[in-house]
XYZ file of C-alpha atoms in Angstrom:
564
model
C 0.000 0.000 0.000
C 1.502 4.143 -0.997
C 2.286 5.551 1.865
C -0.101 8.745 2.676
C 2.604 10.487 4.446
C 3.625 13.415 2.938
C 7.247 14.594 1.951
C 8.572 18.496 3.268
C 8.752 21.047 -0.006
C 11.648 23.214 -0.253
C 9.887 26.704 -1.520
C 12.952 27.273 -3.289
C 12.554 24.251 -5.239
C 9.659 24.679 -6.675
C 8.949 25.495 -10.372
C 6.395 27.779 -11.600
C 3.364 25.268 -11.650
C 4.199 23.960 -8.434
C 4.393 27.703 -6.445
C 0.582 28.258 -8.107
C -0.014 25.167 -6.624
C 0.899 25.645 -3.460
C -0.496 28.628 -2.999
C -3.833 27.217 -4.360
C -3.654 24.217 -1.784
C -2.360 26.395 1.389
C -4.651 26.302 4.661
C -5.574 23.498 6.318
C -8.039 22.054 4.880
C -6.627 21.887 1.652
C -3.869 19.476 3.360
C -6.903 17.488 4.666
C -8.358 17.543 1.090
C -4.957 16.337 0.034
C -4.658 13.869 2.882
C -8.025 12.411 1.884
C -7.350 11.883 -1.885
C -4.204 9.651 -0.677
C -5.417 7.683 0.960
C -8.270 6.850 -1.201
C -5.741 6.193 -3.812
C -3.606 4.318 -1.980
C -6.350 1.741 -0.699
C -8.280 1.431 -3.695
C -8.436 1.147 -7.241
C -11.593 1.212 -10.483
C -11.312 -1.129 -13.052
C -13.599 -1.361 -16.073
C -13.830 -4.470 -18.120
C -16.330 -4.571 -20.417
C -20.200 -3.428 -18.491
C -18.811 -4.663 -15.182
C -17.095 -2.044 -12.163
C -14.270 -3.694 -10.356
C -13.952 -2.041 -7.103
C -10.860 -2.847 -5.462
C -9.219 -2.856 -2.041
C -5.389 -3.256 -2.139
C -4.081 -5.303 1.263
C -0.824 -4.646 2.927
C 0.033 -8.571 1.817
C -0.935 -8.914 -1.385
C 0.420 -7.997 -4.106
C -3.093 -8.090 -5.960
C -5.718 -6.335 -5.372
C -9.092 -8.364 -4.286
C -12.200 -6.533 -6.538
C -15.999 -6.641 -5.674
C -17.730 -6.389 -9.139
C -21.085 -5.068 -10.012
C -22.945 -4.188 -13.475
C -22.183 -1.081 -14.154
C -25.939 -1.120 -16.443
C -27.858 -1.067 -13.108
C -26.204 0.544 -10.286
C -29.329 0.657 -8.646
C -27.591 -0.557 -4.924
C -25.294 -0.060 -2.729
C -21.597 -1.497 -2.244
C -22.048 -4.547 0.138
C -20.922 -3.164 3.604
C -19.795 -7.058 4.228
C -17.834 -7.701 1.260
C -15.768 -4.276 1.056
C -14.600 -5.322 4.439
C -13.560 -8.933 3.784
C -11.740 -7.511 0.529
C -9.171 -5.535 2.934
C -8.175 -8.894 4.816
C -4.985 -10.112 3.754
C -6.494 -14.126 3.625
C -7.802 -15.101 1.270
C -6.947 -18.974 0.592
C -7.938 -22.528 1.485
C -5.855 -24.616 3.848
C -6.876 -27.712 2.297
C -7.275 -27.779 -0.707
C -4.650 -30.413 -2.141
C -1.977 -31.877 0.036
C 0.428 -31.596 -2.727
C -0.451 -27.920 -2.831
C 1.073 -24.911 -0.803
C -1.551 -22.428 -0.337
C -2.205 -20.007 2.394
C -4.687 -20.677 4.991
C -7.363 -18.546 5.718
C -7.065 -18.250 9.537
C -3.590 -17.722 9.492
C -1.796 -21.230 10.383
C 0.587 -21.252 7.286
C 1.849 -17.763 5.870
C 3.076 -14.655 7.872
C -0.638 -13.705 8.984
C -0.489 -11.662 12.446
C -2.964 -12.541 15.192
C -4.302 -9.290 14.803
C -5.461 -10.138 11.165
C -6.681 -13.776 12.236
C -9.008 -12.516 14.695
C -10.254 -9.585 12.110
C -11.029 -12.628 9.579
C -13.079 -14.698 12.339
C -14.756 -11.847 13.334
C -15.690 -10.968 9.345
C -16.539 -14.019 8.805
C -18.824 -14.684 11.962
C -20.609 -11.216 10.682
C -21.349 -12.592 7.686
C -23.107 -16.188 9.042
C -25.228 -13.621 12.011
C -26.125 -12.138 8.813
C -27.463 -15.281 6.856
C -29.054 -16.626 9.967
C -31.094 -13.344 10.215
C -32.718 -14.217 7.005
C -33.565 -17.621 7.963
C -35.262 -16.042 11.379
C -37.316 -14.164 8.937
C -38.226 -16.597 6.702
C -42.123 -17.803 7.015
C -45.084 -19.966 5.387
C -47.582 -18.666 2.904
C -48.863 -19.484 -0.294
C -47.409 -18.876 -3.525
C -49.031 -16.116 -4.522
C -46.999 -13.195 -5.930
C -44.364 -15.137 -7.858
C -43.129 -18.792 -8.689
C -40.174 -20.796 -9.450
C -38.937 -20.945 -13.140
C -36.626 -24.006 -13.577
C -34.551 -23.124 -16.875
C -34.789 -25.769 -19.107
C -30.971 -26.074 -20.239
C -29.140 -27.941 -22.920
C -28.788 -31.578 -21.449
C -24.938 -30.961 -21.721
C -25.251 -28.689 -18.835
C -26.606 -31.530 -16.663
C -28.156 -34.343 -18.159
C -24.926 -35.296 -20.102
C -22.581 -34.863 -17.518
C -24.717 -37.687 -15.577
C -24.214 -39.786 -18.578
C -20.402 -39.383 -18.044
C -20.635 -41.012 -14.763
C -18.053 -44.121 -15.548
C -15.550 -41.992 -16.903
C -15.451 -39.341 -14.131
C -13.505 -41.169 -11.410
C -10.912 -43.500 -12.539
C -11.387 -45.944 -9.782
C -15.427 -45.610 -8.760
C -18.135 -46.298 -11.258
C -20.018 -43.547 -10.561
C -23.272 -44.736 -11.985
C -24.727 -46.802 -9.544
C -24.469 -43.974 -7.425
C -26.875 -41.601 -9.605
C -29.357 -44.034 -10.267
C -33.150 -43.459 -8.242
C -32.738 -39.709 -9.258
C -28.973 -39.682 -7.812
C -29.978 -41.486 -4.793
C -28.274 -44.688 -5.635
C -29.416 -48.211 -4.994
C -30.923 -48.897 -1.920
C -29.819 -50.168 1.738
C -32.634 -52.504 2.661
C -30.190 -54.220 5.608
C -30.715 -50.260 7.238
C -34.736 -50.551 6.811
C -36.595 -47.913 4.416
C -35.350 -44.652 3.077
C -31.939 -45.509 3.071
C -29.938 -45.432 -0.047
C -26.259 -45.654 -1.240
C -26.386 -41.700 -2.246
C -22.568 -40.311 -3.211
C -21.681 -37.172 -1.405
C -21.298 -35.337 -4.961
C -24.672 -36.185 -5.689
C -26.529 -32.854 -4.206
C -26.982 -31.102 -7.722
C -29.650 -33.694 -9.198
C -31.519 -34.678 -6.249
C -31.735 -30.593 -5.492
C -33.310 -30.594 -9.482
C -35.375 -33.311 -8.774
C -37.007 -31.556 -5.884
C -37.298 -28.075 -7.326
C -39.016 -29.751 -10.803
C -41.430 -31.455 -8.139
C -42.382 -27.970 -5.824
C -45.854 -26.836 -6.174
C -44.201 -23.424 -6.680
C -42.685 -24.082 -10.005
C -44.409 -21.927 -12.710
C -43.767 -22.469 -16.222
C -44.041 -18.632 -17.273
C -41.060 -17.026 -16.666
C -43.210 -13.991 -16.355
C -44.920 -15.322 -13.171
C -41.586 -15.936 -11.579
C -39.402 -14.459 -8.536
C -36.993 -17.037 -8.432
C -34.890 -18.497 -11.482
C -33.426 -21.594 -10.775
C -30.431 -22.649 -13.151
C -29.731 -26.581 -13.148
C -25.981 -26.584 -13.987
C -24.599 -29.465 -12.729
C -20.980 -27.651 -12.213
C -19.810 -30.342 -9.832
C -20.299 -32.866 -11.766
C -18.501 -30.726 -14.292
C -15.725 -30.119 -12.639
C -15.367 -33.664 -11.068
C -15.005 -35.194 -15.130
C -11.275 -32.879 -14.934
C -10.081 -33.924 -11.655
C -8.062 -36.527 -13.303
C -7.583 -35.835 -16.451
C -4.886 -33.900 -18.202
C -6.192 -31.191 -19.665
C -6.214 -27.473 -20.298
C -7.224 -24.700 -18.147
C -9.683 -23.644 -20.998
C -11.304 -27.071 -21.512
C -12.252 -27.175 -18.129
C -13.710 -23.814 -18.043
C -15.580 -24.253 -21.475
C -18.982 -25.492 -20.189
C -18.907 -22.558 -17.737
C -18.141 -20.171 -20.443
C -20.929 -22.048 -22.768
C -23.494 -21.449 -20.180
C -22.458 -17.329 -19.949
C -23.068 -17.356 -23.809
C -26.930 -19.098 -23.011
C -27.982 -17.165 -20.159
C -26.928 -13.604 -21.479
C -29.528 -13.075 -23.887
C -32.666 -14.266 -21.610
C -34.634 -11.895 -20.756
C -35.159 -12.761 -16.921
C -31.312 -13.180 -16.784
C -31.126 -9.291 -18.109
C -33.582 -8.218 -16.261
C -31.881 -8.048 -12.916
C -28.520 -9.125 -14.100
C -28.973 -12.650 -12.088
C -29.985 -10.834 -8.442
C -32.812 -13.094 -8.643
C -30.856 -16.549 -10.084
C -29.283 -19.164 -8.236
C -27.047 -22.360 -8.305
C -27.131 -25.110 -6.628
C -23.386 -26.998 -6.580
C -22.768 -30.007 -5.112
C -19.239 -29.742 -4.752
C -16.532 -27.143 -2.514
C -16.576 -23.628 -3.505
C -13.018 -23.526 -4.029
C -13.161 -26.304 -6.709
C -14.669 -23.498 -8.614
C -12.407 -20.772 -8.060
C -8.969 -22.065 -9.402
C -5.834 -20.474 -8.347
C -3.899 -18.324 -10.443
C -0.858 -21.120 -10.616
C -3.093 -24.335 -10.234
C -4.219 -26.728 -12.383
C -7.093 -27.454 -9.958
C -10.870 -26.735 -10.459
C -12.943 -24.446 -12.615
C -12.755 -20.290 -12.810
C -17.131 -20.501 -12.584
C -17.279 -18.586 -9.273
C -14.766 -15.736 -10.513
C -16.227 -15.178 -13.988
C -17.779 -11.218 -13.404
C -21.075 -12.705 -14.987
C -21.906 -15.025 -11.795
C -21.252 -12.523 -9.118
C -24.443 -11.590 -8.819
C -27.040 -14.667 -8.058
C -26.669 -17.135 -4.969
C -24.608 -19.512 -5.180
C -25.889 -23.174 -2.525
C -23.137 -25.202 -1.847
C -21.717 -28.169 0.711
C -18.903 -25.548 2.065
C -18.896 -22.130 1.456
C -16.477 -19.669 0.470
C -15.668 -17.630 4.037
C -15.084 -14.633 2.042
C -17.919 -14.855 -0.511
C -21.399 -13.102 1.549
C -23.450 -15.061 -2.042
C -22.237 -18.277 -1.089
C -24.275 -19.979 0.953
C -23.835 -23.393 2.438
C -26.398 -26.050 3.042
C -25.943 -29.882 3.932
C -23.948 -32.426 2.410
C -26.553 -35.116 1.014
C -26.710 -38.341 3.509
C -27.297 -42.161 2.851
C -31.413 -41.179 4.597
C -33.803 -40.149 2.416
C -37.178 -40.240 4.187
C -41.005 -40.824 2.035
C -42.554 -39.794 4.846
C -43.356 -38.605 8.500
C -43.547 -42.479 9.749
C -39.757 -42.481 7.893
C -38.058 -40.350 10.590
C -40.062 -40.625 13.697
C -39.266 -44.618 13.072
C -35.447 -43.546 12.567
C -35.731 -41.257 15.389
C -36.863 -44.198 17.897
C -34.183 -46.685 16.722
C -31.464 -43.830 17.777
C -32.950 -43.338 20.675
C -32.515 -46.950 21.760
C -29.424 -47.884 20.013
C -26.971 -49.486 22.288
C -24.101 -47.234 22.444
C -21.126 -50.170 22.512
C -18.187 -47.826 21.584
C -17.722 -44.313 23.255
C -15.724 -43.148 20.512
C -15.279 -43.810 16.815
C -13.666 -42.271 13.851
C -14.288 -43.044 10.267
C -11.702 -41.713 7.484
C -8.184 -41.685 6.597
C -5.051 -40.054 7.690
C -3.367 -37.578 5.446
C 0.812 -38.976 5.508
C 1.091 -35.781 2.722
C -0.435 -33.356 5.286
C 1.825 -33.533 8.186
C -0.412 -30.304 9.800
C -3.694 -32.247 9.471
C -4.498 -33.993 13.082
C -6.007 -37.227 12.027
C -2.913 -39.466 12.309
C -2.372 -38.270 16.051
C -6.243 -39.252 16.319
C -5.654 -42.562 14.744
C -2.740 -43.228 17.241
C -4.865 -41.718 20.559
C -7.488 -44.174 19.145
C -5.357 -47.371 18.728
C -4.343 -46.667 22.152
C -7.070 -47.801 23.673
C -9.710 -51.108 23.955
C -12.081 -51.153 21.224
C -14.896 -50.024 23.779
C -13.115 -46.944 24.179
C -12.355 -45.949 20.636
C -12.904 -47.722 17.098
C -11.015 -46.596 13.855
C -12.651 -47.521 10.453
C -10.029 -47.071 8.021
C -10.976 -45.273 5.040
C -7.998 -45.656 3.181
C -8.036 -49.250 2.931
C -11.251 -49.398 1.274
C -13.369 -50.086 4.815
C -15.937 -47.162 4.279
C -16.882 -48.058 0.655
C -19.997 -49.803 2.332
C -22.325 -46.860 3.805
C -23.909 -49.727 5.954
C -20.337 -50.479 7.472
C -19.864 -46.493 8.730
C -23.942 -45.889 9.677
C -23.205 -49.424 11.626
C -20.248 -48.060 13.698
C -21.797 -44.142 14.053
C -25.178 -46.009 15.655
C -23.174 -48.027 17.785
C -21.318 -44.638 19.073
C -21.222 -41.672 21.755
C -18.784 -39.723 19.907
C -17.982 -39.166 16.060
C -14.392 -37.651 15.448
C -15.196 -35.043 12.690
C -11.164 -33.912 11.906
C -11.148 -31.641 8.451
C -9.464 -33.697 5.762
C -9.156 -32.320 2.075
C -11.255 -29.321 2.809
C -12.099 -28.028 6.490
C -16.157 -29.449 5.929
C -16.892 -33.547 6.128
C -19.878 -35.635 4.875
C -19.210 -37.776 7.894
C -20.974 -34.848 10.326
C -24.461 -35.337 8.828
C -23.700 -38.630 8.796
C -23.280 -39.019 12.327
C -26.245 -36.468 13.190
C -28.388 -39.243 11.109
C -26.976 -41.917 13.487
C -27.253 -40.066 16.796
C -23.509 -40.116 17.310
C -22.558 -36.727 18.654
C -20.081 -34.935 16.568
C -16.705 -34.141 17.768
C -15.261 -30.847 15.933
C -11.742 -29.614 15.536
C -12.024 -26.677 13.535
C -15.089 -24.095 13.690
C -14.676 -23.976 9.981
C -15.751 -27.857 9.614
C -19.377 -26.706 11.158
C -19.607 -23.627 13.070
C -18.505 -21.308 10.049
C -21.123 -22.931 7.703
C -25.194 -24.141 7.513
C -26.111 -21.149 9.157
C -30.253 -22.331 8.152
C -29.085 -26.115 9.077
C -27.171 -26.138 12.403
C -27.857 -23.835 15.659
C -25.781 -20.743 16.819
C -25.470 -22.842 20.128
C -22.800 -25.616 18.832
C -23.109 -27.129 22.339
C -26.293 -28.247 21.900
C -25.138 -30.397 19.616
C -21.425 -31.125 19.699
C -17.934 -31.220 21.537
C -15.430 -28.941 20.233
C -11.849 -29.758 20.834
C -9.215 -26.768 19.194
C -7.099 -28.852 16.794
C -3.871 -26.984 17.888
C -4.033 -28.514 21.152
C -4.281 -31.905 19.536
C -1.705 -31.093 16.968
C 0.558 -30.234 19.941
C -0.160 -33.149 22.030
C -2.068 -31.090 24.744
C -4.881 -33.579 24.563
C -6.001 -36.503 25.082
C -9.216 -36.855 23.393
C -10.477 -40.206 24.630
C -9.567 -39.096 27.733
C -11.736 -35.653 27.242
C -14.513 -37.016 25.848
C -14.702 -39.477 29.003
C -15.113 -36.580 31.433
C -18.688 -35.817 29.347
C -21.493 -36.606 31.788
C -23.961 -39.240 30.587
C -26.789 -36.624 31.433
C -24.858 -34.362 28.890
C -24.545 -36.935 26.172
C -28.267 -37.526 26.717
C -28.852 -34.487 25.897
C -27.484 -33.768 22.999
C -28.298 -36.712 21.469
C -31.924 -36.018 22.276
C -31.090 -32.896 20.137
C -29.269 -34.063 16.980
C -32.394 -36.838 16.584
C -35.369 -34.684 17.592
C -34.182 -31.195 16.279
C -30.949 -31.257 13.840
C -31.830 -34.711 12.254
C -35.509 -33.927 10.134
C -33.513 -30.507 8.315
C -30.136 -32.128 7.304
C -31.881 -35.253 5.593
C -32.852 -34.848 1.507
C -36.637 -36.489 1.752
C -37.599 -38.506 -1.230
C -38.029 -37.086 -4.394
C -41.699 -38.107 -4.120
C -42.094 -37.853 -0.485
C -44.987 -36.618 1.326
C -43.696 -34.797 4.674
C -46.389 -33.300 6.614
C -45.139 -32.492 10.487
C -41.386 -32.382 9.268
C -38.857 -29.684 7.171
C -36.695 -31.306 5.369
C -32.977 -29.874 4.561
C -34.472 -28.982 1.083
C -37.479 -27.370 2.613
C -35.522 -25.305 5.066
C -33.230 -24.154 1.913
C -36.292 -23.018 0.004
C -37.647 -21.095 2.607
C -34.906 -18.747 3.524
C -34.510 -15.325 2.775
C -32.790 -12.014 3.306
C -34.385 -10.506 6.607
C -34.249 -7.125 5.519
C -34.368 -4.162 2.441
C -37.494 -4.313 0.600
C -40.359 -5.969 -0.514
C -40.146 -9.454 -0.813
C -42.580 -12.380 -1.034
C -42.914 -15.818 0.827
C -43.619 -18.967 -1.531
C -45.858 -21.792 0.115
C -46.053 -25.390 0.035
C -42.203 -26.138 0.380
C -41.917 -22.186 1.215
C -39.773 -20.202 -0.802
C -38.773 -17.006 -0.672
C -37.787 -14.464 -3.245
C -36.957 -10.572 -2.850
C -38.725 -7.704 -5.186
C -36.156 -6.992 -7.536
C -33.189 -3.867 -7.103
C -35.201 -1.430 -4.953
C -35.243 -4.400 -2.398
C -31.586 -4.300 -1.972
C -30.116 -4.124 1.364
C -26.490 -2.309 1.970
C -24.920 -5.403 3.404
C -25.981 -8.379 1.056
C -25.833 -8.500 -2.509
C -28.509 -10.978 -3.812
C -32.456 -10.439 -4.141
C -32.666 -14.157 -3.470
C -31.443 -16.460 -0.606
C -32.471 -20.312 -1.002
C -29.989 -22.941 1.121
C -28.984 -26.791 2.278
C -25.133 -28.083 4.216
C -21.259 -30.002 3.688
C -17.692 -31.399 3.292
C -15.037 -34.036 1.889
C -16.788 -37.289 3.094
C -13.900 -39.567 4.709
């Protein structure tokens, strides 16, 4: 960043345009004026690129500027308060993205980050989940008068072929089996109805198959609030992971759909405000780095700034990403479904106090799970049970449910990324989640999961683990049995019903569902907006409904993370 201080002037040096000058700027507040105008130029910068503003907020630590973009055709709002703020943060990265990757992490545990910035990040970010749970305290039922849902009908190569790629995607899973039952995948009959073999990438088709399916859906754009666009983009991405290929191959179907939604009329009209996306895979596997090879540039192309984006783990940074949960192996038909589930919980004999499901990371020497694994081992079986991902020992869902049902305690560790499959998986088994990082929960699903983590959960600061502080087992052994009661009275009574994906054709009466809960939400404040009935959604009034701290006219939601 300049420097705003100013340098002494010799009189005597001064040439002829310089002495008008000065005399024209003498008095104070002229110096103020001056002072002013130096500091604006020092901390921020205008770009135009085509019809879209870049306003941009230089950091002390990077040597590029981060840029919050809006249309310049309609600047009918306000700069987000929210953003501009997060944009003057010097992290900016994800911590696990790729263990053969170096990037920075956003709280500050690799780079030069002070403490002083750390805590200004937490506290950004915390401001901006208080701000998404305030729309989901304002969210409420009513009909669906005043607007509808318009599902764009794409080209199938924005969805349906990408499902018909499924056994080339991962090199060694057959994908397929997993995306039949519209993406629910074959059924578990040894776990009793509703349960299903559903992949954790899966969220994008069964979210299409609900929306197709809400009595909401209008099919007259004109009658619409809310434009739903079924890209599949993790799926789309996921076909790259392993394959070597250009930057520009993997971006082309992102780039494809730019070129089909700019001339609609409904896309125009508010330039997205009132779109959204529903991605069933990280946000930062759609935000490559400038010097990876990994992911997609979707999220950063100045065209899809604007609408909301629903993923399984946010972007901290991003106030328009919004996560919601990661799909589980339960899919409930009805009300009978999950009181029937809830019962069985209730009176499952807990055999194992602790358990952990997943792998350790050898190429991650920072990540805590290989202390865990050790702690575990430790110890009698009745104590603490490792199922070892890495050998192939969660590829049955029946094997991990099994283990989670038969458990007090789930380890939740982050792995690849700092979110994990395995917590809704244990919330659906009544194990009670055990969380290292607030990122992996506490961070995200601000419609899902409740302000109060311990309601719910243990929390155990990975550093203290990571520097042999702790003993878990031993920690989680001083937990009374009147406490675990309780919170696993919680999770199955309160969490469990809104992190589940009913049925495509179920029929829930006395129960929200974590797709009902996502439709429902809104922004709590700015304008006129209007509340959609049967699964509820709601949609704001278009640009005179903008708020200064949020972005989008629409907020929809559901939760997640990296499975094992």
């Amino acid at each position: 960043m300049k420097s705003t201080q100013s340098k002494s002037l010799e009189p005597e040096g001064l040439n002829f345009f310089a002495s008008i000058q000065a005399k024209f700027m003498s008095g104070f507040g002229a110096v103020l004026l001056l002072l002013v105008l130096a500091f604006l130029w020092s901390s921020t910068t205008t770009i135009i690129s085509g019809d879209i503003v870049h306003v941009c907020v230089s950091s002390r630590k990077l040597n590029n500027p981060n840029c919050l973009s809006t249309g310049t055709q309609t600047p009918d709002f306000e700069i987000p308060i929210i953003p501009v703020l997060i944009q003057n943060t010097s992290v900016s990265h994800h911590p696990y993205l790729d263990s053969k990757q170096v990037v920075d992490d956003p709280v500050g545990h690799v780079g030069e980050v002070k403490d002083e910035d750390e805590e200004y990040a937490i506290r950004v970010v915390k401001e901006q989940i208080q701000l998404h749970r305030s729309w989901a305290s304002n969210a409420h039922q009513a009909n669906c008068s005043g607007g509808g849902i318009y599902v764009y009908e794409l080209p199938p190569k924005f969805n349906k072929d990408l499902i018909g790629q499924c056994g080339d995607m991962v090199p060694w899973l057959h994908l397929c089996k997993y995306l039949i039952n519209e993406a629910l995948g074959e059924p578990i009959p040894e776990l009793g109805k509703g349960w299903y073999k559903t992949h954790q990438y899966s969220l994008e088709p069964i979210f299409h198959s609900r929306v197709l399916k809400h009595p909401c859906r209008v099919h007259n754009e004109n009658e619409a609030n809310l434009f739903y666009v079924p890209y599949y983009g993790g799926l789309d991405v996921l076909r790259w992971h392993f394959k070597n290929v250009s930057d520009e191959v993997k971006d082309s179907l992102a780039l494809d759909l730019v070129k089909w939604l700019e001339p609609q009329k409904s896309w125009t009209r508010n330039s997205g405000k009132d779109h959204v996306f529903v991605l069933g895979k990280i946000s930062w596997d759609f935000r490559r780095e400038p010097n990876s090879s990994w992911g997609t540039k979707f999220l950063e192309l100045d065209r899809f700034q604007n609408p909301i984006k629903l993923l399984i783990e946010r972007h901290p940074w991003h106030v328009n990403d919004i996560s919601i949960p990661h799909p589980t192996h339960f899919h409930p038909h009805s009300d009978h479904d999950i009181v029937a589930l809830q019962l069985k919980l209730i009176r499952s004999d807990r055999k194992t106090l602790v358990s952990f499901a997943g792998a350790a990371r050898p190429g991650a020497p920072e990540n805590i799970r290989s202390k865990l694994i050790e702690q575990c081992n430790s110890v009698d079986t009745q104590k603490c049970r490792v199922l070892d991902c890495s050998s192939g020992g969660c590829d049955q869902p029946k094997t991990v449910i099994d283990l989670f049902m038969e458990s007090e305690f789930c380890l939740q560790p982050p792995g690849d990324s700092p979110t994990r499959k395995s917590v809704f998986d244990s919330i659906v088994s009544g194990c009670i989640p055990v969380i290292f990082d607030p990122f992996t929960a506490y961070y995200q699903y601000p419609w899902h999961l409740p302000e109060d983590h311990g309601k719910y959960s243990v929390f155990i600061d990975q550093e203290e683990v990571r520097e042999m502080k702790v003993n878990v087992i031993e920690r989680l052994m001083k937990v009374t049995l009147r406490e675990r009661d309780n919170m696993r009275r919680y999770i199955v009574y309160e969490l469990l019903p809104g992190v589940v994906y009913g049925h495509p054709n179920s029929e829930l009466e006395e129960f929200q569902d974590a797709f009902s809960i996502t439709i429902s939400r809104r922004r709590g404040r700015g304008g006129p907006t209007q509340v959609m009935g049967g699964d509820d959604v709601v949609v704001g009034g278009g640009p005179e409904g903008w708020s200064p701290e949020v972005n989008p006219v629409v907020v929809v939601g559901v939760a997640g993370g990296d499975g094992c």
